[in-house]
């Protein structure tokens, strides 16, 4: 295989053969194809797209790069949900233990922050000691014991996506339907699922800006699922304003814990229940009871303990990750909140340090936003629109300027 030729052919819009894609992914995973060639290939795909056959072949090649879960005979339904990425989206942290309480197995393999969207793994790592890199044996044992494991791709499990995801994050090649499809579906297929629900986001804070694009992404993932005999359902959800009232890793975990305790913001709870019902096949009222009676919270604590964290730390994450500066942004006048632009808030969060500029960057768990107002809420002059958690005064000023653009209060 001559990689430069392959890149040129893709750049010119040619359809590549399954064997070629498989060799490319194999070479990349083994370190024989360098990042710069893979980045050029990703950009060619970004502009030229892929046929359904190519997308399926890329997914299969990425799936074949590593190991897969193999569940014991007679296992309960193995299910998962995956979001295409949003701002303030901490749904997975609540949904995974909740659905396990409903009797399903949830071997959740998630990603890190990508572009302006946050990632479940970065959020989980805000819990001191929490290990997201598990071997398949350990993950399987935990799944059998607790019904849920929350982990990332490793050098052996979905290694192709682990490398490619990090590369796409910093090369402007995230928002591509075939690349998102292959990334998500290769991880989900490696979980050997019976059922998958996809939360496909569209709007200012999503990779897909319009409902139409989100529908096309959903169709692409459903098609790959059908080929691989996994029942895939997709819900299309707007991502115009952040989910809940927090954005930033530790701040989002704190809010997810509120939801696991039966509280938290209404939009977060509703989204969790809607997606959990779709994938677990259990009525929302029953699932709500498992949040309200503490069962889901206890299951999450068991996961934290099993994966190296301490449940006792969950009660004081705010102190463990306290940003040096916390500044309130106040409403300049009375009115109704018309916009909380998730795109601007997401960008501001990344610039505060909650996301990455380079693949090797470490995220800052403490920074971000909390107490965010929601669209439609009435505010009075001087009321808090949000709080900025920042590492430095310069960062704080820059974030404040972005918040001014993001939050619009209409007089009325
Ligand atoms: N989530 C993923 O796992 N991969 C993508 O490419 C986008 C969102």
Coordinates of C-alpha atoms and ligand atoms in Angstrom, one line a residue:
X1 CA 0.0 0.0 0.0
X2 CA 1.4 3.4 -1.0
X3 CA -0.3 5.8 1.5
X4 CA 0.4 9.1 -0.4
X5 CA -1.5 7.6 -3.4
X6 CA -4.4 6.5 -1.2
X7 CA -4.6 10.0 0.3
X8 CA -4.6 11.6 -3.2
X9 CA -7.3 9.2 -4.4
X10 CA -9.5 10.0 -1.5
X11 CA -8.8 13.7 -2.0
X12 CA -10.0 13.3 -5.6
X13 CA -13.2 11.7 -4.4
X14 CA -12.5 8.1 -5.3
X15 CA -14.1 5.3 -3.4
X16 CA -11.5 3.2 -1.6
X17 CA -11.8 -0.6 -1.3
X18 CA -12.4 -2.3 2.0
X19 CA -9.0 -4.0 1.9
X20 CA -7.3 -0.6 1.4
X21 CA -9.0 0.9 4.4
X22 CA -8.2 -2.1 6.4
X23 CA -4.5 -1.9 5.6
X24 CA -4.4 1.8 6.3
X25 CA -6.0 1.3 9.7
X26 CA -3.8 -1.6 10.5
X27 CA -0.7 0.3 9.5
X28 CA -1.8 3.4 11.5
X29 CA -2.5 1.3 14.6
X30 CA 0.9 -0.4 14.5
X31 CA 2.6 3.0 14.1
X32 CA 3.7 2.4 10.5
X33 CA 1.5 5.1 9.1
X34 CA 2.5 8.4 10.7
X35 CA 0.1 10.9 12.2
X36 CA 0.7 13.5 9.4
X37 CA -0.5 11.0 6.7
X38 CA -3.5 10.0 8.8
X39 CA -4.4 13.6 9.4
X40 CA -4.2 14.3 5.6
X41 CA -6.4 11.3 5.0
X42 CA -8.9 12.5 7.6
X43 CA -9.1 15.9 6.0
X44 CA -9.6 14.3 2.6
X45 CA -12.5 12.3 4.1
X46 CA -13.8 15.4 5.7
X47 CA -14.2 17.1 2.4
X48 CA -15.0 14.2 0.1
X49 CA -17.1 12.0 2.4
X50 CA -17.4 8.3 2.1
X51 CA -19.9 5.9 0.6
X52 CA -21.9 3.7 2.9
X53 CA -19.8 0.8 1.9
X54 CA -16.6 2.7 2.7
X55 CA -18.0 3.8 6.1
X56 CA -18.9 0.3 7.0
X57 CA -15.5 -1.0 5.9
X58 CA -13.7 1.7 7.9
X59 CA -15.8 0.8 11.0
X60 CA -15.0 -2.9 10.5
X61 CA -11.3 -2.1 10.1
X62 CA -11.3 0.0 13.3
X63 CA -13.3 -2.7 15.2
X64 CA -10.8 -5.4 14.0
X65 CA -7.9 -3.3 15.4
X66 CA -8.5 -4.7 18.9
X67 CA -10.2 -7.1 21.3
X68 CA -14.0 -7.3 21.9
X69 CA -16.2 -8.2 24.8
X70 CA -17.4 -11.7 24.8
X71 CA -20.4 -12.1 27.1
X72 CA -21.2 -15.4 28.9
X73 CA -24.2 -17.4 27.6
X74 CA -27.5 -16.4 29.1
X75 CA -26.3 -12.9 29.8
X76 CA -28.9 -10.1 30.5
X77 CA -29.5 -7.6 27.6
X78 CA -26.3 -5.8 26.9
X79 CA -27.0 -2.2 26.0
X80 CA -25.4 1.2 25.8
X81 CA -26.1 4.8 24.8
X82 CA -23.7 7.1 23.0
X83 CA -23.9 10.8 22.4
X84 CA -22.4 12.3 19.3
X85 CA -21.1 15.0 21.6
X86 CA -22.4 18.1 23.3
X87 CA -21.7 20.9 25.8
X88 CA -22.4 20.1 29.4
X89 CA -23.5 16.6 28.4
X90 CA -23.1 14.5 31.6
X91 CA -25.9 12.1 30.7
X92 CA -23.7 9.0 30.5
X93 CA -22.5 9.4 34.1
X94 CA -26.1 9.0 35.3
X95 CA -27.6 6.7 32.6
X96 CA -25.0 3.9 32.8
X97 CA -25.6 3.1 36.5
X98 CA -29.3 3.7 36.2
X99 CA -29.7 1.3 33.3
X100 CA -27.7 -1.3 35.2
X101 CA -30.1 -0.9 38.1
X102 CA -32.9 -1.7 35.6
X103 CA -31.3 -5.2 35.0
X104 CA -29.2 -4.5 31.8
X105 CA -25.5 -4.9 31.4
X106 CA -23.8 -1.6 30.3
X107 CA -20.2 -2.0 29.1
X108 CA -19.8 1.7 28.3
X109 CA -16.7 2.6 26.3
X110 CA -16.5 6.4 26.0
X111 CA -14.2 9.0 24.6
X112 CA -12.4 12.1 25.8
X113 CA -13.2 15.7 25.0
X114 CA -13.3 16.3 21.2
X115 CA -13.3 19.7 19.7
X116 CA -15.5 21.9 21.9
X117 CA -17.5 19.0 23.3
X118 CA -16.7 17.4 26.6
X119 CA -15.9 13.7 27.0
X120 CA -17.1 11.2 29.6
X121 CA -13.5 9.9 30.3
X122 CA -12.2 13.4 31.2
X123 CA -15.2 13.8 33.6
X124 CA -14.7 10.5 35.2
X125 CA -11.0 11.3 35.8
X126 CA -12.0 14.3 37.8
X127 CA -12.8 11.7 40.5
X128 CA -9.4 11.1 42.2
X129 CA -8.0 7.7 41.4
X130 CA -10.7 6.7 38.9
X131 CA -9.1 4.4 36.3
X132 CA -10.6 4.4 32.8
X133 CA -7.9 2.2 31.3
X134 CA -9.1 -1.3 32.1
X135 CA -8.1 -4.6 30.7
X136 CA -10.8 -6.7 29.1
X137 CA -10.7 -9.4 31.8
X138 CA -11.1 -6.8 34.6
X139 CA -13.9 -5.0 32.7
X140 CA -15.7 -8.3 32.1
X141 CA -15.5 -9.3 35.7
X142 CA -16.8 -5.9 36.8
X143 CA -19.7 -6.1 34.3
X144 CA -20.7 -9.4 35.6
X145 CA -20.5 -8.2 39.2
X146 CA -22.0 -4.7 38.9
X147 CA -23.7 -4.7 35.5
X148 CA -21.8 -1.6 34.5
X149 CA -18.2 -0.6 33.6
X150 CA -17.2 2.8 32.3
X151 CA -13.9 2.8 30.4
X152 CA -12.0 4.1 27.4
X153 CA -10.3 2.6 24.4
X154 CA -6.9 1.1 25.3
X155 CA -3.8 -0.1 23.4
X156 CA -5.7 -3.4 23.1
X157 CA -9.4 -2.4 23.1
X158 CA -10.3 -0.2 20.1
X159 CA -6.7 1.0 19.7
X160 CA -7.4 2.5 16.3
X161 CA -10.1 4.8 17.6
X162 CA -8.0 5.8 20.6
X163 CA -5.2 7.1 18.3
X164 CA -7.5 8.5 15.5
X165 CA -9.9 10.2 17.9
X166 CA -7.0 12.1 19.5
X167 CA -5.7 13.1 16.1
X168 CA -9.0 14.3 14.8
X169 CA -9.5 16.4 17.9
X170 CA -6.6 18.6 17.0
X171 CA -6.7 18.6 13.2
X172 CA -10.1 20.1 12.5
X173 CA -11.5 16.7 11.3
X174 CA -14.1 15.9 13.9
X175 CA -17.4 16.9 12.2
X176 CA -17.4 14.3 9.4
X177 CA -20.3 11.8 9.2
X178 CA -18.2 8.8 8.1
X179 CA -15.5 9.5 10.7
X180 CA -17.9 10.0 13.6
X181 CA -19.8 6.9 12.5
X182 CA -16.7 4.7 12.4
X183 CA -15.4 6.1 15.7
X184 CA -18.6 5.6 17.6
X185 CA -19.7 2.3 16.0
X186 CA -16.3 0.6 16.2
X187 CA -16.3 1.2 20.0
X188 CA -19.9 0.2 20.4
X189 CA -19.6 -2.9 18.3
X190 CA -16.5 -4.0 20.3
X191 CA -18.9 -4.0 23.3
X192 CA -20.8 -6.8 21.6
X193 CA -24.1 -5.1 22.3
X194 CA -27.7 -6.3 21.8
X195 CA -29.1 -2.8 21.7
X196 CA -27.7 0.8 21.3
X197 CA -29.4 4.1 21.6
X198 CA -27.8 7.1 20.0
X199 CA -28.3 10.6 21.2
X200 CA -27.6 12.5 18.0
X201 CA -27.1 16.2 18.8
X202 CA -27.6 19.2 16.4
X203 CA -27.3 22.9 16.9
X204 CA -24.7 25.5 18.0
X205 CA -22.9 23.2 20.4
X206 CA -22.9 20.0 18.3
X207 CA -20.8 18.8 15.4
X208 CA -23.9 18.6 13.3
X209 CA -25.3 22.1 13.0
X210 CA -28.7 21.2 11.6
X211 CA -31.4 18.6 12.3
X212 CA -31.0 17.4 8.7
X213 CA -27.2 16.7 9.2
X214 CA -28.0 15.0 12.5
X215 CA -30.6 12.8 10.7
X216 CA -28.0 11.9 8.1
X217 CA -25.5 11.0 10.8
X218 CA -28.1 8.9 12.6
X219 CA -29.0 7.1 9.3
X220 CA -25.3 6.3 8.7
X221 CA -24.9 4.8 12.2
X222 CA -28.2 2.9 12.0
X223 CA -27.0 1.4 8.6
X224 CA -23.7 0.2 10.1
X225 CA -25.6 -1.2 13.1
X226 CA -27.9 -3.1 10.8
X227 CA -25.0 -4.6 8.9
X228 CA -23.5 -5.8 12.1
X229 CA -26.8 -7.1 13.6
X230 CA -27.1 -4.6 16.5
X231 CA -30.4 -2.9 17.1
X232 CA -29.7 0.8 16.9
X233 CA -32.2 3.5 17.8
X234 CA -31.4 7.2 17.4
X235 CA -33.0 10.2 19.1
X236 CA -32.3 13.6 17.6
X237 CA -31.8 16.2 20.3
X238 CA -31.1 19.9 20.1
X239 CA -27.8 21.2 21.5
X240 CA -28.5 25.0 21.3
X241 CA -27.9 25.6 25.0
X242 CA -25.7 23.4 27.3
X243 CA -27.3 20.5 29.0
X244 CA -27.9 21.3 32.7
X245 CA -26.3 24.3 34.4
X246 CA -22.6 23.3 34.4
X247 CA -19.9 22.9 31.8
X248 CA -16.4 21.7 32.9
X249 CA -15.2 18.4 34.1
X250 CA -15.5 18.4 37.9
X251 CA -18.5 20.8 37.8
X252 CA -20.3 18.4 35.6
X253 CA -19.6 15.4 37.8
X254 CA -21.1 17.4 40.7
X255 CA -24.2 18.1 38.7
X256 CA -24.5 14.4 37.6
X257 CA -24.3 13.4 41.3
X258 CA -27.2 15.7 42.0
X259 CA -29.2 14.0 39.3
X260 CA -28.2 10.6 40.7
X261 CA -29.6 11.8 44.0
X262 CA -33.0 12.5 42.4
X263 CA -32.4 16.2 41.9
X264 CA -30.4 18.3 39.4
X265 CA -31.6 20.3 36.5
X266 CA -34.9 19.2 34.8
X267 CA -33.5 19.1 31.3
X268 CA -30.7 16.7 32.4
X269 CA -33.1 14.4 34.3
X270 CA -35.6 14.3 31.4
X271 CA -32.9 13.5 28.8
X272 CA -31.5 10.7 31.0
X273 CA -34.9 9.2 31.5
X274 CA -35.8 9.4 27.8
X275 CA -32.6 7.8 26.7
X276 CA -32.7 5.2 29.5
X277 CA -36.2 4.2 28.6
X278 CA -35.4 3.8 24.9
X279 CA -32.4 1.5 25.6
X280 CA -33.6 -0.4 28.7
X281 CA -37.2 -0.8 27.7
X282 CA -38.3 0.1 31.2
X283 CA -40.9 2.9 31.8
X284 CA -39.6 6.3 32.8
X285 CA -41.6 6.3 36.0
X286 CA -39.8 3.2 37.2
X287 CA -36.4 4.6 36.2
X288 CA -37.2 7.8 38.0
X289 CA -37.8 5.8 41.1
X290 CA -34.3 4.4 40.9
X291 CA -32.9 7.9 40.8
X292 CA -35.1 9.1 43.7
X293 CA -34.5 6.1 46.0
X294 CA -30.7 6.3 45.7
X295 CA -30.2 3.0 43.9
X296 CA -28.6 4.6 40.9
X297 CA -26.3 6.7 43.1
X298 CA -25.2 3.6 45.1
X299 CA -24.5 1.8 41.8
X300 CA -22.4 4.7 40.6
X301 CA -20.5 4.7 43.9
X302 CA -19.8 1.0 43.5
X303 CA -18.4 1.7 40.0
X304 CA -16.2 4.4 41.5
X305 CA -14.9 2.1 44.2
X306 CA -14.3 -0.7 41.7
X307 CA -12.3 1.5 39.3
X308 CA -9.9 3.0 41.9
X309 CA -11.8 6.0 43.3
X310 CA -13.3 6.6 46.7
X311 CA -17.0 7.2 47.1
X312 CA -16.2 9.5 50.0
X313 CA -14.5 11.9 47.6
X314 CA -17.7 12.4 45.7
X315 CA -19.1 14.6 48.4
X316 CA -16.3 17.2 48.2
X317 CA -15.2 17.3 44.5
X318 CA -15.8 21.0 44.6
X319 CA -13.1 21.5 47.2
X320 CA -10.8 18.9 45.6
X321 CA -10.9 20.8 42.3
X322 CA -11.3 24.5 43.3
X323 CA -10.3 27.0 40.6
X324 CA -8.3 29.9 42.0
X325 CA -10.9 32.4 40.6
X326 CA -14.6 32.2 40.7
X327 CA -16.4 35.2 39.1
X328 CA -20.1 35.8 38.8
X329 CA -21.4 37.2 35.5
X330 CA -24.5 39.4 36.2
X331 CA -27.5 40.4 34.1
X332 CA -27.2 44.0 32.9
X333 CA -31.0 44.4 32.9
X334 CA -34.3 42.7 33.6
X335 CA -35.6 40.3 31.0
X336 CA -36.0 36.8 29.7
X337 CA -33.0 34.6 28.7
X338 CA -33.3 34.2 24.9
X339 CA -30.0 32.4 24.1
X340 CA -27.3 30.5 26.0
X341 CA -25.2 29.6 23.0
X342 CA -23.7 26.2 23.6
X343 CA -21.0 26.8 20.9
X344 CA -19.6 29.9 22.5
X345 CA -19.8 28.4 26.0
X346 CA -18.1 25.2 24.8
X347 CA -15.3 27.3 23.2
X348 CA -14.9 29.4 26.3
X349 CA -14.7 26.2 28.4
X350 CA -11.9 24.8 26.2
X351 CA -10.0 28.1 26.4
X352 CA -10.3 28.0 30.2
X353 CA -8.5 24.7 30.0
X354 CA -11.5 22.2 30.2
X355 CA -10.6 20.8 26.8
X356 CA -7.4 20.4 24.7
X357 CA -5.6 22.4 22.1
X358 CA -3.1 19.6 21.4
X359 CA -3.5 15.8 21.8
X360 CA -0.9 15.7 24.6
X361 CA -2.6 18.5 26.7
X362 CA -4.0 17.7 30.1
X363 CA -7.4 19.0 30.9
X364 CA -8.0 21.2 33.9
X365 CA -10.7 19.5 36.0
X366 CA -11.5 22.6 38.0
X367 CA -12.3 25.2 35.4
X368 CA -15.6 25.9 33.5
X369 CA -19.0 27.3 34.3
X370 CA -21.8 26.7 36.8
X371 CA -25.1 28.3 37.7
X372 CA -25.8 28.8 34.0
X373 CA -29.2 30.3 33.3
X374 CA -31.5 28.4 31.0
X375 CA -33.4 29.7 28.0
X376 CA -36.8 31.0 28.9
X377 CA -35.9 32.0 32.5
X378 CA -36.8 35.4 33.7
X379 CA -33.8 37.3 35.3
X380 CA -33.6 40.6 37.1
X381 CA -30.8 43.2 36.7
X382 CA -27.8 42.1 38.9
X383 CA -28.9 38.4 39.0
X384 CA -26.3 35.8 38.3
X385 CA -26.2 34.5 34.6
X386 CA -23.4 32.1 35.3
X387 CA -20.2 31.7 37.3
X388 CA -16.8 31.4 35.7
X389 CA -14.3 29.1 37.3
X390 CA -10.8 30.1 36.0
X391 CA -7.1 29.4 36.6
X392 CA -6.1 33.1 36.0
X393 CA -7.5 36.6 35.8
X394 CA -6.6 36.7 32.0
X395 CA -8.5 33.5 31.4
X396 CA -11.4 34.8 33.4
X397 CA -11.6 38.1 31.4
X398 CA -11.5 36.2 28.1
X399 CA -14.2 33.8 29.3
X400 CA -16.4 36.8 30.5
X401 CA -16.2 38.3 27.0
X402 CA -17.3 35.1 25.4
X403 CA -20.2 34.7 27.9
X404 CA -21.4 38.2 26.9
X405 CA -21.7 36.9 23.3
X406 CA -23.2 33.6 24.4
X407 CA -26.0 34.8 26.7
X408 CA -28.7 37.1 25.5
X409 CA -31.4 38.5 27.8
X410 CA -34.3 40.1 26.0
X411 CA -36.0 43.0 27.6
X412 CA -39.6 42.2 28.2
Ligands
LIG1 N1 -17.9 10.5 19.9 C1 -17.1 9.6 19.5 O1 -16.8 8.6 20.2 N2 -16.4 9.8 18.3 C2 -16.7 10.8 17.5 O2 -16.1 10.9 16.5 C3 -17.6 11.8 17.9 C4 -18.2 11.6 19.1

